[in-house]
XYZ file of C-alpha atoms in Angstrom:
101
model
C 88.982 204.921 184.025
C 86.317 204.999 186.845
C 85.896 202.712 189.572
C 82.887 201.487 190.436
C 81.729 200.849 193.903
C 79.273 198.974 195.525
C 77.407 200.051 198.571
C 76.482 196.809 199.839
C 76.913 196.659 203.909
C 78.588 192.717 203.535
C 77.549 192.096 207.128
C 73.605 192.394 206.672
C 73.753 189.565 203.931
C 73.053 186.557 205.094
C 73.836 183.114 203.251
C 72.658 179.639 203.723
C 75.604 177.803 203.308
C 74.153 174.336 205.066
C 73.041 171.793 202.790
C 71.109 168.310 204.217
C 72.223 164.865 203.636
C 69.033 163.766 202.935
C 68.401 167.178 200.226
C 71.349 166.207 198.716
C 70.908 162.150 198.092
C 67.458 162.704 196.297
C 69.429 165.595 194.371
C 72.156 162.728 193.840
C 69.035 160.464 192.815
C 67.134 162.485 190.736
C 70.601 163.290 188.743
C 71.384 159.756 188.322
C 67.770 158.663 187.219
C 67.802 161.706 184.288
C 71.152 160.832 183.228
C 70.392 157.242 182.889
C 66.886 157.674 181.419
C 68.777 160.634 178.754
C 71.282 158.242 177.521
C 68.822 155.117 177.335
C 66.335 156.682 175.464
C 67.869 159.563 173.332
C 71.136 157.974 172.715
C 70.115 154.484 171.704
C 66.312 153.650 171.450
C 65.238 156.585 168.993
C 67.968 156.077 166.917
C 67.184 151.873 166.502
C 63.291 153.287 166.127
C 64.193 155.625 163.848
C 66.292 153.190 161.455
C 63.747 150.553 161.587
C 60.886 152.994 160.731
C 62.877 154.696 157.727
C 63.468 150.862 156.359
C 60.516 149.138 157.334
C 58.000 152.435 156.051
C 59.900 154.118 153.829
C 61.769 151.235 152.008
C 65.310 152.990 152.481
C 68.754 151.967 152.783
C 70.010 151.504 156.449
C 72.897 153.817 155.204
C 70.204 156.191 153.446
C 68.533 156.431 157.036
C 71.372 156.652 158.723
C 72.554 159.655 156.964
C 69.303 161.643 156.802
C 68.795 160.695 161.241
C 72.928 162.878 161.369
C 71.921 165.847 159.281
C 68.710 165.998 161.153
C 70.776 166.109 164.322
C 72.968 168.261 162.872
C 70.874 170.924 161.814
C 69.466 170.670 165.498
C 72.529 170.612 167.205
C 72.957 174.273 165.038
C 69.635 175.080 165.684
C 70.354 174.924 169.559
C 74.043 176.384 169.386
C 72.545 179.456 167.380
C 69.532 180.220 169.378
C 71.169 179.607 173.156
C 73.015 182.910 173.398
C 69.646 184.585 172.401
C 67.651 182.662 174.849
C 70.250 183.301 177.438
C 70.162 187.549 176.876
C 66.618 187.184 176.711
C 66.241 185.322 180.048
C 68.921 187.499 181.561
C 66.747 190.874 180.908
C 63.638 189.343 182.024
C 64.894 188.429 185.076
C 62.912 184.790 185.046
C 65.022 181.972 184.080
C 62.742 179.132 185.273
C 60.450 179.598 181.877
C 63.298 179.326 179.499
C 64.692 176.133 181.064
């Protein structure tokens, strides 16, 4: 078994290790406002607009709608879980992440 080395001179790399207060509380901010805004909107108001459409529209069941709104998320959720690991070698050989975020 080989080793490998690198030949990287450690002393000519130079890292920013220094992060501002200020840089860091909109960072804080901007965090809090996506969570919030994420669990408002996806988590509870499409799923009420989504059960009142399917029985106001549609003339289903609120179990009917109900069922069809989890295997919609559900093949999603699979959808996502399949293609990630694809998306994430692709992004990784490309060398730009920014576009696949």
């Amino acid at each position: 078994m080989s080793k490998m080395s690198l030949d990287i001179n450690i002393e000519e790399i130079e890292v920013e290790t220094t992060t501002s207060k200020r840089n860091v509380f909109f960072w804080s901010m901007y965090d809090l406002a996506n969570t919030i805004y994420s669990m408002v909107i996806v988590s509870l108001i499409i799923n009420r607009y989504v059960l009142v459409i399917g029985q106001a529209e549609y003339g289903m069941s609120y179990g009917e709608v109900s069922f069809l709104y989890g295997v919609v998320a559900l093949v999603m959720q699979l959808a996502i879980a399949i293609c990630i690991p694809f998306l994430g070698a692709l992004s990784d050989n490309v060398g730009k992440r920014k576009p696949f975020i």
